[in-house]
Short mmCIF file of C-alpha atoms in Angstrom, two decimals:
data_model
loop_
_atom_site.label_atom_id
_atom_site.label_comp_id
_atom_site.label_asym_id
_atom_site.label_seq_id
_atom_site.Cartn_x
_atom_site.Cartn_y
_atom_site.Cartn_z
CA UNK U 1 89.64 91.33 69.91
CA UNK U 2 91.65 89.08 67.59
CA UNK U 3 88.53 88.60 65.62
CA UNK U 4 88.68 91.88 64.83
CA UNK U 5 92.22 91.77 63.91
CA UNK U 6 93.56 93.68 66.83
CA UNK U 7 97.02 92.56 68.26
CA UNK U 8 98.47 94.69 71.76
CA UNK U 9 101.48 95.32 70.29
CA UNK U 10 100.62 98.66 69.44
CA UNK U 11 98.71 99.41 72.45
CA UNK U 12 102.20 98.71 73.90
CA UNK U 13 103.84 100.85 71.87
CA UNK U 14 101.69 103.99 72.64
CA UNK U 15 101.03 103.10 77.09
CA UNK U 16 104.99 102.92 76.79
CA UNK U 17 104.88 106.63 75.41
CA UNK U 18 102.16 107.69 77.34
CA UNK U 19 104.11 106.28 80.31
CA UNK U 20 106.82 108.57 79.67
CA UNK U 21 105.06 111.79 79.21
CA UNK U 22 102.94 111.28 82.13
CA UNK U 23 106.14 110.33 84.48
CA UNK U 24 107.92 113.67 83.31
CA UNK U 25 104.79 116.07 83.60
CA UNK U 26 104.21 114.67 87.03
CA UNK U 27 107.87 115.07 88.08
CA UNK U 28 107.66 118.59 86.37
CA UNK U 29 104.43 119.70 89.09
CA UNK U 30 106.09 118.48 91.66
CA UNK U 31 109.60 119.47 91.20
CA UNK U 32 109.18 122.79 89.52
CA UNK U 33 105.66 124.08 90.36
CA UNK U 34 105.90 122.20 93.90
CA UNK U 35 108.91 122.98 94.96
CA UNK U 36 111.03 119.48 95.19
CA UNK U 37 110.43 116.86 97.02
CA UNK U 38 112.28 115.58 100.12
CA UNK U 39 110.95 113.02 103.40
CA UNK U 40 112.44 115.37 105.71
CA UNK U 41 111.91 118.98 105.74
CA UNK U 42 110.45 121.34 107.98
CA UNK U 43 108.05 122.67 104.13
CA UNK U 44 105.82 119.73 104.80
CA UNK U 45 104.54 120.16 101.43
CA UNK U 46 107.87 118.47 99.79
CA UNK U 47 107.04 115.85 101.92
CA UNK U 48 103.54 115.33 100.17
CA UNK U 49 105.19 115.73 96.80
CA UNK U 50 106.18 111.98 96.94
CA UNK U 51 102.93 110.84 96.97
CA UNK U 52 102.00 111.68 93.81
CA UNK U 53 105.12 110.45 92.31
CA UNK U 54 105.48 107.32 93.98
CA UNK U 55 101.61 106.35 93.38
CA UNK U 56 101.60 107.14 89.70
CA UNK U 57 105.38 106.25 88.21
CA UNK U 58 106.03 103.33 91.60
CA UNK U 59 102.88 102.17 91.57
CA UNK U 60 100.48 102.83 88.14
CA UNK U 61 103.45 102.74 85.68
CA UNK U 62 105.57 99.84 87.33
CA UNK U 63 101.98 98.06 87.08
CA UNK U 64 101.14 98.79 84.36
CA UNK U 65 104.50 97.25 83.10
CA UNK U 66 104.05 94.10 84.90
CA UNK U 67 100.58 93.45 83.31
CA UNK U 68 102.01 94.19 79.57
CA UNK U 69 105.02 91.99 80.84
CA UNK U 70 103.91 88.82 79.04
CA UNK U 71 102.72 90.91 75.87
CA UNK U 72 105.67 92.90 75.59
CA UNK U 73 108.58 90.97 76.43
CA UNK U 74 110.34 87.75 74.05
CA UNK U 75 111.23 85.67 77.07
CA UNK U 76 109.61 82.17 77.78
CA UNK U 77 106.32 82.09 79.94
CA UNK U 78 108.31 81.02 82.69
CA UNK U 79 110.64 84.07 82.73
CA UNK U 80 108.06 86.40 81.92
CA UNK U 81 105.93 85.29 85.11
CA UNK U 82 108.77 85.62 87.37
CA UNK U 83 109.06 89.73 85.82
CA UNK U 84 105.00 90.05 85.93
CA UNK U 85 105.67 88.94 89.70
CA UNK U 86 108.71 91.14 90.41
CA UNK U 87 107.64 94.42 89.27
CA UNK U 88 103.67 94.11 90.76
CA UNK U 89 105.94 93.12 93.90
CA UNK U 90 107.90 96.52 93.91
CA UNK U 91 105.02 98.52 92.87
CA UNK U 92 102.88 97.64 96.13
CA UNK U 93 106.06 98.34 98.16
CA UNK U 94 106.46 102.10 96.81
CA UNK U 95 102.75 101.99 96.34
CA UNK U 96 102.44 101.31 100.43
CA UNK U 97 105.29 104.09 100.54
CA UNK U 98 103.34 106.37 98.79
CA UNK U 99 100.64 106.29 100.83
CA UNK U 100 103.14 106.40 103.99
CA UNK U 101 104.66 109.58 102.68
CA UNK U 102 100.56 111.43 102.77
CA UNK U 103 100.26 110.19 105.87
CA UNK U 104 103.33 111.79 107.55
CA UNK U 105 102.80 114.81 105.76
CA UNK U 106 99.53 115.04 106.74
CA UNK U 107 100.33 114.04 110.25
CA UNK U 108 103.55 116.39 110.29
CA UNK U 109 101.09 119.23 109.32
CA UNK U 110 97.89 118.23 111.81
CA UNK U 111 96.28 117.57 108.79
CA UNK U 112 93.41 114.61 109.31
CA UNK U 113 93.84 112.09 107.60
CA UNK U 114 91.16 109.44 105.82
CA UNK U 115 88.53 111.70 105.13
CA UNK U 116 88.58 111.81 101.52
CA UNK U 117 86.78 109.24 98.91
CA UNK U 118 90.08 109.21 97.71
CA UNK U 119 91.93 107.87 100.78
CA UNK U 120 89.19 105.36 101.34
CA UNK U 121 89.41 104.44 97.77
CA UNK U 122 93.36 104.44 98.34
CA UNK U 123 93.48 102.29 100.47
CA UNK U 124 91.37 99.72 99.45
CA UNK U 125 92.81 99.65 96.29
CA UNK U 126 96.41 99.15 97.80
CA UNK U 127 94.54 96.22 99.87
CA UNK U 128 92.52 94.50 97.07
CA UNK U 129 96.47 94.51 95.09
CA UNK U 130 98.09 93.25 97.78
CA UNK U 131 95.62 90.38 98.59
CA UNK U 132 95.59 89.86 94.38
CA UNK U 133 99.76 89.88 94.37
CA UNK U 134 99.67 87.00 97.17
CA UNK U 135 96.83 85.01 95.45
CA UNK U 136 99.04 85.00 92.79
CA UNK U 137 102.11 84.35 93.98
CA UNK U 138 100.53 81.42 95.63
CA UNK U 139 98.40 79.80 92.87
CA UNK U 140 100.58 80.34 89.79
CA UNK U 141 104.29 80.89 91.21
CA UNK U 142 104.58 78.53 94.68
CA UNK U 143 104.75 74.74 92.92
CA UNK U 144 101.75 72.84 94.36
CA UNK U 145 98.32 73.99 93.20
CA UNK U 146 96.25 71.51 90.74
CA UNK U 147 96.46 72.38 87.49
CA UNK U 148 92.64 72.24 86.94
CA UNK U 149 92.57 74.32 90.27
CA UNK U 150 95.01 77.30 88.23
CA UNK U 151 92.96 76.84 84.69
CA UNK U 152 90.29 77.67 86.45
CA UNK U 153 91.50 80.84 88.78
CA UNK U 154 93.31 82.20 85.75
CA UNK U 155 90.60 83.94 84.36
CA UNK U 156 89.37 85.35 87.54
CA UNK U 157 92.79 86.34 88.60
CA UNK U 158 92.87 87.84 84.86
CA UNK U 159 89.54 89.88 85.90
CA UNK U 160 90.06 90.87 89.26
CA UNK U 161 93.47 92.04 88.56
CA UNK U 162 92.76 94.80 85.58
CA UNK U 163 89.54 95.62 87.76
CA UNK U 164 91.86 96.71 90.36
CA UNK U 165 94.47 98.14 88.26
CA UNK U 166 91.29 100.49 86.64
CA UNK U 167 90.36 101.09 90.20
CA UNK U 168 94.19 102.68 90.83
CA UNK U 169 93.53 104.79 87.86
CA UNK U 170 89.89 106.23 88.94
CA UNK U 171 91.96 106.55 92.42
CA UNK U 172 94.41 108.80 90.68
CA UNK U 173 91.84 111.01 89.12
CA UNK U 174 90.69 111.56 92.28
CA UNK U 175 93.58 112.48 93.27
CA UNK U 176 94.80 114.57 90.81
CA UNK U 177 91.45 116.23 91.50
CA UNK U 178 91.26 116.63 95.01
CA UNK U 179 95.16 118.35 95.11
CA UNK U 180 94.23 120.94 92.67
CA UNK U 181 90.80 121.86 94.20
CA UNK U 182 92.67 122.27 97.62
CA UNK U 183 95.19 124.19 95.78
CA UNK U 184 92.94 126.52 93.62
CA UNK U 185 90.90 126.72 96.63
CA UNK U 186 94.16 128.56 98.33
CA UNK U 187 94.40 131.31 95.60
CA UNK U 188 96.17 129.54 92.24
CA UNK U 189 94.53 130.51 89.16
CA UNK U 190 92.44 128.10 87.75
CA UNK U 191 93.32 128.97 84.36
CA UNK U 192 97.27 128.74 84.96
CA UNK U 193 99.53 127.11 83.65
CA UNK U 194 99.94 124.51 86.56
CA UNK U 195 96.40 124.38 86.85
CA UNK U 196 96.55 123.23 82.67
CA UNK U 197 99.14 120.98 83.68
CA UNK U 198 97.80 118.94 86.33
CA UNK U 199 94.57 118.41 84.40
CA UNK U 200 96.51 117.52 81.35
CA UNK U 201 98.71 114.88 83.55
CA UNK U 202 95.24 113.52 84.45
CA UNK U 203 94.12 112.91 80.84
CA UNK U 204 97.33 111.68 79.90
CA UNK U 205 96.90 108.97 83.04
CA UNK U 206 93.29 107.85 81.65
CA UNK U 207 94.54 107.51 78.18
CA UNK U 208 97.86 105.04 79.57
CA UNK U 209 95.30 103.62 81.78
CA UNK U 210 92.88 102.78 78.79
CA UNK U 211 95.80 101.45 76.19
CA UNK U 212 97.39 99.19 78.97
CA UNK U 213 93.73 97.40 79.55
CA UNK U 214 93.13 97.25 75.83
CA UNK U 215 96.95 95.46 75.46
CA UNK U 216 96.39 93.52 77.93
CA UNK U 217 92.87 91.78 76.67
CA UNK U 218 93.95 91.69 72.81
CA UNK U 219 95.69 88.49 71.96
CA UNK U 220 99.65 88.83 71.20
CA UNK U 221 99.38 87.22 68.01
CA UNK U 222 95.93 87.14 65.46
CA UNK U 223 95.18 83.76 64.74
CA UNK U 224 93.32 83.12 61.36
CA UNK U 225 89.75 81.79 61.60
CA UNK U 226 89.64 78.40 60.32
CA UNK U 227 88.35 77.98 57.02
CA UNK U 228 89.02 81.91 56.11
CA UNK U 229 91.30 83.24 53.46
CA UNK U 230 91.95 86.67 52.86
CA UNK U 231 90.37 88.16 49.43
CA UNK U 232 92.92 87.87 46.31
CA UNK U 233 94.77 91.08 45.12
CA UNK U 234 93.49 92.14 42.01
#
């Protein structure tokens, strides 16, 4: 993409809004349409009301922040790793929270549980970041491994990790999908104003998900082909 004189900075710039507004509209269906959320309470519901707040701002945005770490931040490489590490660290731990807060709300309610392309996809996806995270952590952050060795798993580990990062997005869709069809299913009206919301929140998620890719395959800085020179003001 720096051929085409893209740089990620303003990718950035808009995932970072889009970030924001997708945080608050999710906290806003949960909190306001939902009800709250709480780990214990005999409305089981408010229970399940973390998982969609944990998975998206714990686990998609905190992600999504350690992938645009070394784009976004003016630290040395070293530094930035260590944050890139840190913050994909804490997102599988509320990530694995998450998806421990469905579970005892679905258990709580005798509510069966992994029946859904969307747990299975879940939980995979949770599992393939894990597995990436200690790769990582191993290759690039524990001293040891041959240079030539981490030249050539870079790219791969480059690959494999926005392939699962996409994956948590399609996940989320899901998601977002499956709760409202189970809810509009139990009487809301589809045309509604949560109904509008969650779908929006959704859109909004696939539009972060999409800038935060794009950021993190365009180059920080455009370097000039050799030989070129930009046309002369006239």
């Amino acid at each position: 993409m720096g051929g085409l004189g893209v740089k990620a900075a303003p990718f950035t710039y808009v995932a970072h809004v889009l970030a924001v507004t997708s945080a608050v509209l999710v906290l806003v269906w949960c909190i306001y349409f939902r009800g709250g959320l709480a780990f214990e309470s005999t409305n089981k519901n408010l229970i399940f009301n973390l998982h969609p707040v944990l998975m998206l701002i714990g686990f998609i945005i905190l992600g999504s922040e350690a992938i645009m770490a070394y784009k976004v931040l003016p630290w040395s490489h070293d530094v930035n790793k260590a944050i890139h590490l840190v913050l994909h660290g804490i997102a599988i731990v509320l990530g694995i929270f998450g998806i421990y807060c469905a579970f005892k709300n679905h258990n709580e309610s005798g509510i069966a549980n992994l029946y859904s392309l969307h747990s299975w996809l879940g939980i995979g996806t949770i599992s393939l970041y894990t597995i990436q995270w200690i790769f990582g952590f191993v290759t690039f952050f524990v001293p040891g491994a041959a240079p030539n060795f981490k030249r050539g798993a870079l790219p791969w580990h480059v690959l494999f990790g926005l392939f699962v990062y996409i994956l948590a997005v399609a996940t989320s869709q899901l998601g977002f999908l499956e709760k409202l069809t189970f809810l509009e299913s139990s009487g809301l009206e589809k045309y509604g104003t949560e109904a509008f919301l969650v779908n929006f929140t959704a859109l909004i998620v696939v539009l972060f998900g999409a800038s935060v890719v794009v950021a993190a395959v365009a180059p920080a800085q455009i370097e000039e082909t050799p030989g070129y020179s930009p046309l002369p003001d006239n």
